[in-house]
mmCIF file of C-alpha atoms in Angstrom:
data_model
loop_
_atom_site.group_PDB
_atom_site.id
_atom_site.type_symbol
_atom_site.label_atom_id
_atom_site.label_comp_id
_atom_site.label_asym_id
_atom_site.label_seq_id
_atom_site.Cartn_x
_atom_site.Cartn_y
_atom_site.Cartn_z
ATOM 1 C CA MET A 267 24.273 -26.431 -1.645
ATOM 2 C CA ALA A 268 21.798 -24.250 -1.295
ATOM 3 C CA GLU A 269 18.230 -25.184 -0.061
ATOM 4 C CA TRP A 270 15.884 -25.859 -3.543
ATOM 5 C CA ARG A 271 13.935 -22.954 -4.576
ATOM 6 C CA LEU A 272 15.098 -19.949 -6.257
ATOM 7 C CA GLU A 273 13.162 -16.381 -5.620
ATOM 8 C CA GLU A 274 12.603 -14.351 -8.158
ATOM 9 C CA THR A 275 14.750 -11.659 -7.821
ATOM 10 C CA SER A 276 13.961 -9.390 -10.896
ATOM 11 C CA LYS A 277 13.319 -5.396 -10.294
ATOM 12 C CA GLU A 278 9.703 -5.554 -10.479
ATOM 13 C CA THR A 279 9.061 -8.624 -8.721
ATOM 14 C CA LEU A 280 10.654 -6.564 -5.888
ATOM 15 C CA ILE A 281 9.218 -3.500 -6.263
ATOM 16 C CA THR A 282 5.489 -6.062 -6.476
ATOM 17 C CA ARG A 283 6.786 -7.090 -3.216
ATOM 18 C CA SER A 284 7.470 -4.308 -1.543
ATOM 19 C CA ARG A 285 4.237 -3.445 -2.558
ATOM 20 C CA ILE A 286 2.308 -6.598 -0.836
ATOM 21 C CA ARG A 287 4.120 -6.033 2.135
ATOM 22 C CA ALA A 288 3.063 -2.162 2.419
ATOM 23 C CA ARG A 289 -0.563 -3.392 2.934
ATOM 24 C CA GLY A 290 -0.049 -5.641 5.609
ATOM 25 C CA LEU A 291 0.303 -8.997 3.396
ATOM 26 C CA ASP A 292 2.298 -12.072 2.919
ATOM 27 C CA ASP A 293 4.337 -10.661 -0.035
ATOM 28 C CA LYS A 294 5.515 -15.366 -0.810
ATOM 29 C CA ASN A 295 2.235 -16.124 -0.450
ATOM 30 C CA PHE A 296 -0.399 -13.620 -1.504
ATOM 31 C CA CYS A 297 -1.984 -13.483 -4.851
ATOM 32 C CA LEU A 298 -4.316 -10.537 -6.160
ATOM 33 C CA VAL A 299 -6.174 -12.245 -9.050
ATOM 34 C CA PRO A 300 -9.402 -13.840 -6.757
ATOM 35 C CA PHE A 301 -9.879 -10.108 -6.061
ATOM 36 C CA THR A 302 -9.676 -8.712 -9.677
ATOM 37 C CA THR A 303 -10.916 -11.327 -11.937
ATOM 38 C CA ILE A 304 -13.814 -13.617 -13.594
ATOM 39 C CA ILE A 305 -13.360 -16.448 -16.075
ATOM 40 C CA LEU A 306 -16.586 -17.109 -17.960
ATOM 41 C CA GLU A 307 -16.604 -20.366 -20.187
ATOM 42 C CA PRO A 308 -18.515 -21.284 -22.525
ATOM 43 C CA ASP A 309 -20.309 -24.224 -21.175
ATOM 44 C CA GLY A 310 -21.479 -21.601 -18.733
ATOM 45 C CA GLN A 311 -18.850 -22.905 -15.632
ATOM 46 C CA VAL A 312 -17.129 -19.081 -14.105
ATOM 47 C CA GLY A 313 -13.367 -19.767 -13.115
ATOM 48 C CA ILE A 314 -10.835 -17.107 -11.268
ATOM 49 C CA CYS A 315 -7.402 -18.105 -12.499
ATOM 50 C CA ARG A 316 -6.571 -19.238 -15.825
ATOM 51 C CA HIS A 317 -3.278 -20.971 -14.359
ATOM 52 C CA LYS A 318 -6.631 -23.369 -12.450
ATOM 53 C CA GLY A 319 -8.536 -23.639 -15.733
ATOM 54 C CA SER A 320 -11.383 -24.501 -16.468
ATOM 55 C CA ASP A 321 -11.031 -27.875 -14.039
ATOM 56 C CA PHE A 322 -11.223 -25.007 -11.094
ATOM 57 C CA PRO A 323 -14.856 -23.294 -11.273
ATOM 58 C CA ILE A 324 -16.050 -21.827 -8.284
ATOM 59 C CA GLY A 325 -19.891 -21.478 -9.868
ATOM 60 C CA ASN A 326 -21.607 -21.785 -13.615
ATOM 61 C CA ILE A 327 -23.941 -18.759 -15.007
ATOM 62 C CA LYS A 328 -26.259 -21.183 -15.860
ATOM 63 C CA GLU A 329 -27.189 -21.979 -12.592
ATOM 64 C CA ASN A 330 -26.780 -18.761 -10.373
ATOM 65 C CA THR A 331 -25.208 -15.372 -11.114
ATOM 66 C CA ILE A 332 -22.024 -13.794 -11.559
ATOM 67 C CA ALA A 333 -23.021 -11.481 -8.594
ATOM 68 C CA GLU A 334 -23.737 -14.273 -6.854
ATOM 69 C CA ILE A 335 -20.505 -16.694 -7.842
ATOM 70 C CA TRP A 336 -18.688 -14.014 -7.517
ATOM 71 C CA ASN A 337 -18.710 -13.840 -3.774
ATOM 72 C CA GLY A 338 -19.695 -17.020 -3.655
ATOM 73 C CA GLU A 339 -18.361 -20.084 -0.889
ATOM 74 C CA LYS A 340 -15.233 -21.211 -3.269
ATOM 75 C CA ALA A 341 -13.965 -17.529 -4.561
ATOM 76 C CA ARG A 342 -14.907 -16.246 -0.232
ATOM 77 C CA GLN A 343 -12.179 -18.851 0.892
ATOM 78 C CA TRP A 344 -9.805 -18.870 -2.001
ATOM 79 C CA ARG A 345 -9.555 -14.722 -1.117
ATOM 80 C CA ARG A 346 -9.467 -16.262 2.346
ATOM 81 C CA GLU A 347 -6.328 -18.285 2.079
ATOM 82 C CA PHE A 348 -4.687 -15.486 0.086
ATOM 83 C CA LEU A 349 -5.138 -13.045 3.415
ATOM 84 C CA GLU A 350 -4.166 -15.844 5.434
ATOM 85 C CA GLY A 351 -0.944 -16.345 3.492
ATOM 86 C CA LYS A 352 -1.756 -19.346 3.836
ATOM 87 C CA PRO A 353 -2.587 -20.431 -0.422
ATOM 88 C CA GLY A 354 -4.018 -24.441 -0.664
ATOM 89 C CA PHE A 355 -5.938 -24.828 -3.957
ATOM 90 C CA CYS A 356 -3.324 -22.623 -5.367
ATOM 91 C CA ALA A 357 -0.082 -24.292 -3.442
ATOM 92 C CA THR A 358 1.656 -25.881 -6.744
ATOM 93 C CA GLU A 359 1.166 -22.625 -8.698
ATOM 94 C CA VAL A 360 2.709 -20.087 -5.489
ATOM 95 C CA ARG A 361 5.232 -22.534 -5.830
ATOM 96 C CA HIS A 362 6.518 -24.129 -9.023
ATOM 97 C CA ARG A 363 4.945 -20.836 -11.430
ATOM 98 C CA HIS A 364 5.872 -17.556 -8.414
ATOM 99 C CA CYS A 365 2.901 -16.274 -10.649
ATOM 100 C CA GLN A 366 1.621 -14.547 -7.330
ATOM 101 C CA HIS A 367 4.404 -12.190 -8.647
ATOM 102 C CA CYS A 368 3.526 -11.809 -11.630
ATOM 103 C CA PRO A 369 3.742 -7.654 -11.994
ATOM 104 C CA GLU A 370 1.541 -6.987 -14.717
ATOM 105 C CA ASN A 371 -1.189 -9.040 -12.761
ATOM 106 C CA ASN A 372 0.065 -6.893 -9.621
ATOM 107 C CA LYS A 373 -0.471 -3.490 -11.560
ATOM 108 C CA LEU A 374 -4.170 -4.100 -10.155
ATOM 109 C CA LEU A 375 -2.800 -3.783 -6.575
ATOM 110 C CA ASP A 376 -4.368 -0.220 -5.508
ATOM 111 C CA PHE A 377 -7.270 -1.444 -6.667
ATOM 112 C CA ILE A 378 -8.626 -4.334 -5.149
ATOM 113 C CA GLU A 379 -10.768 -4.474 -1.871
ATOM 114 C CA LEU A 380 -8.752 -6.530 0.799
ATOM 115 C CA SER A 381 -11.774 -8.585 1.934
ATOM 116 C CA GLU A 382 -13.414 -11.763 1.564
ATOM 117 C CA ILE A 383 -16.511 -10.729 0.310
ATOM 118 C CA GLN A 384 -16.525 -7.938 -2.951
ATOM 119 C CA THR A 385 -18.848 -5.069 -2.618
ATOM 120 C CA GLN A 386 -17.018 -3.255 -5.488
ATOM 121 C CA SER A 387 -17.008 -4.294 -9.545
ATOM 122 C CA ILE A 388 -15.103 -7.059 -10.812
ATOM 123 C CA LEU A 389 -11.570 -4.949 -12.132
ATOM 124 C CA LYS A 390 -11.347 -7.937 -14.925
ATOM 125 C CA LEU A 391 -12.947 -9.697 -17.280
ATOM 126 C CA THR A 392 -11.887 -12.811 -18.313
ATOM 127 C CA ALA A 393 -14.369 -13.568 -22.078
ATOM 128 C CA ASN A 394 -13.880 -16.825 -22.951
ATOM 129 C CA PHE A 395 -17.481 -16.889 -24.197
ATOM 130 C CA ASN A 396 -17.065 -19.729 -26.961
ATOM 131 C CA GLY A 397 -14.905 -22.782 -28.051
ATOM 132 C CA LYS A 398 -14.811 -21.902 -31.422
ATOM 133 C CA CYS A 399 -11.125 -22.361 -32.404
ATOM 134 C CA ASN A 400 -9.186 -22.419 -35.863
ATOM 135 C CA LEU A 401 -6.355 -25.751 -34.660
ATOM 136 C CA GLN A 402 -6.957 -28.747 -32.501
ATOM 137 C CA CYS A 403 -4.506 -28.732 -29.963
ATOM 138 C CA GLN A 404 -3.717 -31.857 -28.690
ATOM 139 C CA MET A 405 -3.184 -30.551 -24.325
ATOM 140 C CA CYS A 406 -5.853 -28.543 -25.503
ATOM 141 C CA ASP A 407 -9.869 -29.245 -25.329
ATOM 142 C CA ILE A 408 -11.683 -25.828 -25.640
ATOM 143 C CA TRP A 409 -12.140 -26.110 -29.118
ATOM 144 C CA GLN A 410 -14.290 -29.018 -28.064
ATOM 145 C CA LYS A 411 -16.625 -26.965 -26.414
ATOM 146 C CA PRO A 412 -20.010 -24.450 -26.935
ATOM 147 C CA ASN A 413 -20.579 -21.863 -28.896
ATOM 148 C CA GLY A 414 -23.451 -18.719 -28.440
ATOM 149 C CA LEU A 415 -24.511 -19.689 -24.913
ATOM 150 C CA TYR A 416 -24.096 -15.965 -23.743
ATOM 151 C CA ASP A 417 -26.254 -15.065 -25.946
ATOM 152 C CA GLN A 418 -29.335 -17.248 -24.761
ATOM 153 C CA ILE A 419 -28.609 -16.719 -21.091
ATOM 154 C CA ASN A 420 -29.208 -12.769 -21.562
ATOM 155 C CA PHE A 421 -25.341 -11.345 -20.436
ATOM 156 C CA TRP A 422 -25.652 -8.405 -22.766
ATOM 157 C CA GLU A 423 -27.355 -5.894 -21.655
ATOM 158 C CA PRO A 424 -26.749 -6.531 -17.981
ATOM 159 C CA ALA A 425 -23.038 -6.698 -18.272
ATOM 160 C CA LYS A 426 -22.946 -3.043 -20.493
ATOM 161 C CA ARG A 427 -24.920 -1.847 -17.172
ATOM 162 C CA ASP A 428 -22.718 -3.655 -14.304
ATOM 163 C CA ILE A 429 -19.880 -4.693 -15.420
ATOM 164 C CA PHE A 430 -18.629 -3.022 -18.483
ATOM 165 C CA PRO A 431 -18.351 0.525 -17.466
ATOM 166 C CA TYR A 432 -15.627 -0.467 -14.192
ATOM 167 C CA LEU A 433 -13.372 -3.173 -15.808
ATOM 168 C CA LYS A 434 -9.502 -2.243 -15.706
ATOM 169 C CA GLU A 435 -8.755 -5.096 -18.100
ATOM 170 C CA VAL A 436 -10.249 -7.410 -20.474
ATOM 171 C CA ASP A 437 -8.447 -10.764 -21.133
ATOM 172 C CA LEU A 438 -9.843 -13.075 -24.355
ATOM 173 C CA LEU A 439 -7.223 -16.395 -24.356
ATOM 174 C CA SER A 440 -9.912 -19.256 -25.998
ATOM 175 C CA GLY A 441 -10.591 -20.842 -27.736
ATOM 176 C CA GLU A 442 -9.267 -18.078 -30.722
ATOM 177 C CA PRO A 443 -10.736 -15.092 -29.801
ATOM 178 C CA PHE A 444 -9.837 -13.109 -33.201
ATOM 179 C CA ILE A 445 -11.887 -15.536 -35.640
ATOM 180 C CA GLN A 446 -14.837 -15.250 -32.562
ATOM 181 C CA SER A 447 -17.519 -12.438 -33.912
ATOM 182 C CA ASP A 448 -18.041 -11.630 -30.326
ATOM 183 C CA THR A 449 -14.952 -10.507 -29.888
ATOM 184 C CA TYR A 450 -15.571 -7.091 -31.768
ATOM 185 C CA ARG A 451 -18.460 -7.356 -30.011
ATOM 186 C CA LEU A 452 -16.602 -6.466 -26.814
ATOM 187 C CA ILE A 453 -14.760 -3.962 -27.761
ATOM 188 C CA ASN A 454 -17.511 -2.486 -29.508
ATOM 189 C CA GLU A 455 -19.385 -1.723 -26.337
ATOM 190 C CA ILE A 456 -16.502 -1.757 -23.967
ATOM 191 C CA SER A 457 -15.126 1.084 -25.914
ATOM 192 C CA ALA A 458 -17.782 2.975 -26.033
ATOM 193 C CA VAL A 459 -18.163 2.907 -22.241
ATOM 194 C CA ASN A 460 -14.989 2.320 -20.901
ATOM 195 C CA PRO A 461 -11.880 3.690 -23.048
ATOM 196 C CA THR A 462 -9.362 3.717 -20.853
ATOM 197 C CA CYS A 463 -9.840 -0.610 -20.216
ATOM 198 C CA GLN A 464 -6.941 -2.268 -21.424
ATOM 199 C CA TRP A 465 -6.724 -5.394 -23.171
ATOM 200 C CA ILE A 466 -4.660 -7.897 -23.122
ATOM 201 C CA PHE A 467 -5.088 -11.067 -25.912
ATOM 202 C CA THR A 468 -4.054 -15.162 -26.046
ATOM 203 C CA THR A 469 -3.454 -15.827 -29.564
ATOM 204 C CA ASN A 470 -2.761 -18.824 -31.793
ATOM 205 C CA ALA A 471 -1.769 -16.071 -34.233
ATOM 206 C CA HIS A 472 -3.086 -18.573 -36.532
ATOM 207 C CA TRP A 473 -5.809 -16.175 -38.836
ATOM 208 C CA LYS A 474 -5.065 -12.928 -41.414
ATOM 209 C CA LEU A 475 -4.385 -9.483 -40.118
ATOM 210 C CA THR A 476 -6.904 -7.901 -41.934
ATOM 211 C CA ASP A 477 -7.479 -4.613 -42.161
ATOM 212 C CA LYS A 478 -11.005 -4.740 -40.199
ATOM 213 C CA ILE A 479 -8.801 -6.287 -37.969
ATOM 214 C CA LYS A 480 -6.864 -3.798 -37.699
ATOM 215 C CA ALA A 481 -9.418 -0.330 -37.603
ATOM 216 C CA ASP A 482 -11.349 -2.059 -34.588
ATOM 217 C CA LEU A 483 -8.111 -2.646 -32.485
ATOM 218 C CA ASN A 484 -7.748 0.991 -32.617
ATOM 219 C CA LYS A 485 -10.452 1.585 -30.836
ATOM 220 C CA ILE A 486 -8.604 -0.142 -27.649
ATOM 221 C CA ASP A 487 -5.452 0.241 -25.391
ATOM 222 C CA ILE A 488 -3.537 -3.173 -26.112
ATOM 223 C CA LYS A 489 -1.733 -4.021 -22.850
ATOM 224 C CA ASN A 490 -0.165 -7.237 -23.836
ATOM 225 C CA ILE A 491 -1.050 -9.444 -26.869
ATOM 226 C CA ILE A 492 0.614 -12.855 -25.336
ATOM 227 C CA LEU A 493 1.635 -16.007 -28.626
ATOM 228 C CA SER A 494 1.127 -18.920 -27.895
ATOM 229 C CA VAL A 495 3.485 -21.120 -30.248
ATOM 230 C CA ASP A 496 4.739 -24.536 -28.830
ATOM 231 C CA SER A 497 7.436 -25.912 -31.404
ATOM 232 C CA PHE A 498 9.535 -24.220 -33.943
ATOM 233 C CA ASN A 499 9.948 -27.074 -35.960
ATOM 234 C CA ASN A 500 6.897 -27.916 -38.935
ATOM 235 C CA GLU A 501 6.523 -31.469 -37.982
ATOM 236 C CA THR A 502 5.773 -31.105 -34.201
ATOM 237 C CA TYR A 503 4.335 -27.549 -34.153
ATOM 238 C CA PHE A 504 2.077 -29.407 -36.922
ATOM 239 C CA LYS A 505 1.356 -32.261 -34.042
ATOM 240 C CA ILE A 506 1.086 -30.451 -31.477
ATOM 241 C CA ARG A 507 -1.598 -27.656 -32.758
ATOM 242 C CA TYR A 508 -3.169 -29.787 -35.656
ATOM 243 C CA PRO A 509 -3.647 -28.624 -38.584
ATOM 244 C CA GLY A 510 -1.313 -25.691 -38.070
ATOM 245 C CA LYS A 511 1.350 -24.214 -40.194
ATOM 246 C CA LEU A 512 3.889 -23.009 -38.947
ATOM 247 C CA ASP A 513 5.411 -20.857 -41.493
ATOM 248 C CA PHE A 514 1.851 -19.215 -41.348
ATOM 249 C CA VAL A 515 1.653 -18.399 -37.672
ATOM 250 C CA LEU A 516 5.300 -16.521 -37.920
ATOM 251 C CA LYS A 517 4.703 -14.838 -41.165
ATOM 252 C CA ASN A 518 1.743 -13.619 -38.892
ATOM 253 C CA ILE A 519 3.733 -12.648 -36.387
ATOM 254 C CA ASP A 520 5.819 -10.528 -38.521
ATOM 255 C CA ALA A 521 3.118 -8.344 -39.465
ATOM 256 C CA ILE A 522 1.237 -8.451 -35.654
ATOM 257 C CA LEU A 523 5.109 -6.744 -34.700
ATOM 258 C CA GLU A 524 4.690 -4.122 -37.525
ATOM 259 C CA TYR A 525 1.108 -3.309 -37.183
ATOM 260 C CA ASN A 526 2.575 -2.203 -33.227
ATOM 261 C CA GLU A 527 4.680 -0.318 -35.388
ATOM 262 C CA GLU A 528 1.856 1.495 -36.986
ATOM 263 C CA ARG A 529 0.181 1.987 -33.942
ATOM 264 C CA LYS A 530 2.687 4.229 -32.464
ATOM 265 C CA ARG A 531 3.053 6.349 -35.416
ATOM 266 C CA LEU A 532 -0.989 6.880 -34.976
ATOM 267 C CA GLY A 533 0.199 7.725 -30.853
ATOM 268 C CA LEU A 534 -1.741 4.702 -29.873
ATOM 269 C CA SER A 535 -0.687 2.576 -27.466
ATOM 270 C CA ASP A 536 2.907 -0.137 -27.322
ATOM 271 C CA ILE A 537 1.482 -3.072 -27.390
ATOM 272 C CA ARG A 538 4.143 -5.577 -24.848
ATOM 273 C CA PHE A 539 4.267 -9.140 -26.649
ATOM 274 C CA ILE A 540 4.647 -12.158 -25.201
ATOM 275 C CA LEU A 541 5.659 -16.181 -26.454
ATOM 276 C CA ASN A 542 3.770 -18.667 -24.341
ATOM 277 C CA PHE A 543 5.733 -21.724 -24.581
ATOM 278 C CA LEU A 544 3.872 -24.537 -23.096
ATOM 279 C CA THR A 545 6.650 -27.505 -22.445
ATOM 280 C CA GLN A 546 5.520 -30.928 -22.917
ATOM 281 C CA LYS A 547 6.646 -33.817 -24.380
ATOM 282 C CA ASP A 548 7.449 -33.644 -27.972
ATOM 283 C CA ASN A 549 8.886 -30.042 -27.440
ATOM 284 C CA TRP A 550 11.246 -29.373 -24.592
ATOM 285 C CA SER A 551 14.201 -30.003 -26.715
ATOM 286 C CA GLU A 552 13.244 -26.441 -28.415
ATOM 287 C CA LEU A 553 13.471 -24.269 -24.949
ATOM 288 C CA ALA A 554 16.254 -22.440 -26.568
ATOM 289 C CA THR A 555 14.860 -22.269 -29.749
ATOM 290 C CA ALA A 556 12.034 -20.357 -28.637
ATOM 291 C CA ILE A 557 13.836 -17.883 -26.138
ATOM 292 C CA THR A 558 16.559 -16.944 -28.997
ATOM 293 C CA PHE A 559 13.190 -16.290 -30.974
ATOM 294 C CA CYS A 560 11.888 -14.179 -28.539
ATOM 295 C CA GLU A 561 15.574 -12.420 -28.175
ATOM 296 C CA ASN A 562 15.360 -11.941 -32.289
ATOM 297 C CA LYS A 563 11.710 -10.348 -31.973
ATOM 298 C CA LYS A 564 11.755 -8.600 -28.561
ATOM 299 C CA ILE A 565 9.390 -10.923 -27.243
ATOM 300 C CA VAL A 566 9.244 -11.510 -23.917
ATOM 301 C CA PRO A 567 10.048 -15.649 -23.392
ATOM 302 C CA LEU A 568 7.084 -16.680 -21.207
ATOM 303 C CA MET A 569 8.631 -21.047 -20.879
ATOM 304 C CA THR A 570 5.248 -22.466 -19.140
ATOM 305 C CA PHE A 571 4.589 -26.403 -17.929
ATOM 306 C CA LEU A 572 1.909 -28.784 -18.959
ATOM 307 C CA TYR A 573 0.878 -30.727 -15.988
ATOM 308 C CA LEU A 574 -2.182 -31.985 -17.655
ATOM 309 C CA PRO A 575 -3.505 -33.480 -19.381
ATOM 310 C CA THR A 576 -0.781 -35.816 -18.170
ATOM 311 C CA GLU A 577 -0.414 -37.679 -21.359
ATOM 312 C CA PHE A 578 1.429 -35.280 -22.884
ATOM 313 C CA SER A 579 3.264 -34.182 -19.512
ATOM 314 C CA LEU A 580 7.173 -34.722 -19.046
ATOM 315 C CA LEU A 581 5.945 -35.736 -15.231
ATOM 316 C CA THR A 582 4.940 -38.865 -15.740
ATOM 317 C CA LEU A 583 7.963 -40.202 -17.412
ATOM 318 C CA PRO A 584 10.158 -42.610 -15.519
ATOM 319 C CA GLU A 585 12.385 -40.262 -12.800
ATOM 320 C CA LYS A 586 15.377 -41.355 -14.968
ATOM 321 C CA GLU A 587 14.470 -39.976 -18.009
ATOM 322 C CA ARG A 588 13.008 -36.665 -15.923
ATOM 323 C CA LEU A 589 16.398 -36.680 -14.964
ATOM 324 C CA ASP A 590 18.150 -37.167 -17.815
ATOM 325 C CA ILE A 591 15.871 -34.462 -19.602
ATOM 326 C CA LEU A 592 16.352 -31.810 -17.238
ATOM 327 C CA LEU A 593 20.246 -32.192 -17.298
ATOM 328 C CA GLN A 594 19.894 -32.011 -21.115
ATOM 329 C CA ILE A 595 17.339 -28.690 -20.813
ATOM 330 C CA ILE A 596 20.521 -27.186 -18.090
ATOM 331 C CA ASP A 597 23.294 -28.132 -20.367
ATOM 332 C CA SER A 598 21.562 -26.713 -23.384
ATOM 333 C CA LEU A 599 20.895 -23.029 -22.108
ATOM 334 C CA THR A 600 23.058 -19.978 -21.270
ATOM 335 C CA LYS A 601 22.372 -19.126 -17.008
ATOM 336 C CA GLN A 602 20.207 -15.913 -18.371
ATOM 337 C CA GLN A 603 18.000 -18.760 -20.387
ATOM 338 C CA ILE A 604 17.862 -21.111 -17.384
ATOM 339 C CA LEU A 605 15.922 -18.838 -15.386
ATOM 340 C CA ARG A 606 13.741 -18.007 -17.930
ATOM 341 C CA SER A 607 12.634 -21.327 -17.397
ATOM 342 C CA MET A 608 12.181 -22.242 -13.936
ATOM 343 C CA ARG A 609 8.910 -22.973 -14.446
ATOM 344 C CA VAL A 610 9.554 -25.933 -16.646
ATOM 345 C CA VAL A 611 12.726 -26.187 -13.988
ATOM 346 C CA THR A 612 10.940 -26.776 -10.974
ATOM 347 C CA PRO A 613 8.506 -29.110 -11.270
ATOM 348 C CA LEU A 614 11.365 -31.391 -13.047
ATOM 349 C CA MET A 615 13.459 -30.697 -10.085
ATOM 350 C CA ASP A 616 10.643 -31.098 -7.459
ATOM 351 C CA SER A 617 9.798 -34.469 -9.133
ATOM 352 C CA LEU A 618 12.877 -35.705 -8.338
ATOM 353 C CA THR A 619 14.033 -37.965 -5.290
ATOM 354 C CA GLY A 620 17.363 -38.982 -3.474
ATOM 355 C CA ILE A 621 20.821 -39.221 -5.415
ATOM 356 C CA ASN A 622 18.685 -38.034 -8.541
ATOM 357 C CA LYS A 623 17.857 -34.326 -7.339
ATOM 358 C CA VAL A 624 20.867 -34.164 -5.593
ATOM 359 C CA GLN A 625 22.759 -34.555 -9.057
ATOM 360 C CA ALA A 626 20.626 -32.459 -10.283
ATOM 361 C CA LEU A 627 20.527 -30.018 -7.934
ATOM 362 C CA LEU A 628 24.888 -29.491 -8.176
ATOM 363 C CA GLU A 629 24.538 -29.025 -12.036
ATOM 364 C CA PHE A 630 21.894 -26.530 -11.750
ATOM 365 C CA ASP A 631 24.326 -24.714 -9.012
ATOM 366 C CA ARG A 632 27.232 -25.201 -10.838
ATOM 367 C CA LYS A 633 25.771 -24.053 -14.044
ATOM 368 C CA THR A 634 23.693 -20.605 -12.822
ATOM 369 C CA ASN A 635 27.197 -20.418 -9.977
ATOM 370 C CA ARG A 636 24.677 -20.380 -7.217
ATOM 371 C CA GLN A 637 26.097 -20.325 -3.492
#
């Protein structure tokens, strides 16, 4: 039986890994995110990686400047681990998510400075300035976080001089960016000094696309819009993303897709749409439904796995139940859908032991024709 760890072999991934090797780095264990990105959270915490989230800060903007945090000890250690090919902070993510191979992130590879201490400006800004959100998702606490901190600490004026002109990307994800005034202020101020900057939005799509929003979005080069939809069942959606209404979201997704066609007719950038389905106890049986929805809408499916909070994670179920769920997932999906769902399959597989793991591996090998 083949040893368990399915390497990504897509054309984009292979090209990315080749480019990493060409720079003298370990293509299996190098991630460029600590060399490119800074995340500013509503409470002042500063992070680097969206997968690590706000639970893994490298500093606090209320205590140190961004420049001090960017080259602080924790940031330098993070970079050092990847330069040496020995991920520690991100060991689980590297194994389960293969996020270090993300072709979208690695488009910045040619611009990074391969050094623990960075002398150039930040390349990617994730501006989670406010906790303001229109939903209270059961697995999220962002909506409980403060608003307005970045006005209080005089962020804007220095940023216009030291950060905005040099950004390659802006990544907005929380709370809900499309209902926050700071999103549109960022669009106006960054587009004025850096019109080639690319933008990424992560949204719950639980808002109405208006002509005013379209006009603001027409000012920028939108790279991706990531749609967070965790169920296609009305009751389950309401439970996970309280007090959301699935029908409203699906209607707005259609409007956003049509807006992209309008953009293309205007000669603006074509948006790449991704659907992030966060797999957890309440929705794991909907993986095939989510992937089929994406296929019908020509959206890239991103099947992710919930680790925290543990009360909603599949990993806290008894092992026999985890085995049954994994076998049902493998049985219900096509080979291609299984490969799309490896970020779900891998942590479940790794959580099994003994004969349970052997049984799951045999079924996985049979369904995917893995030798």
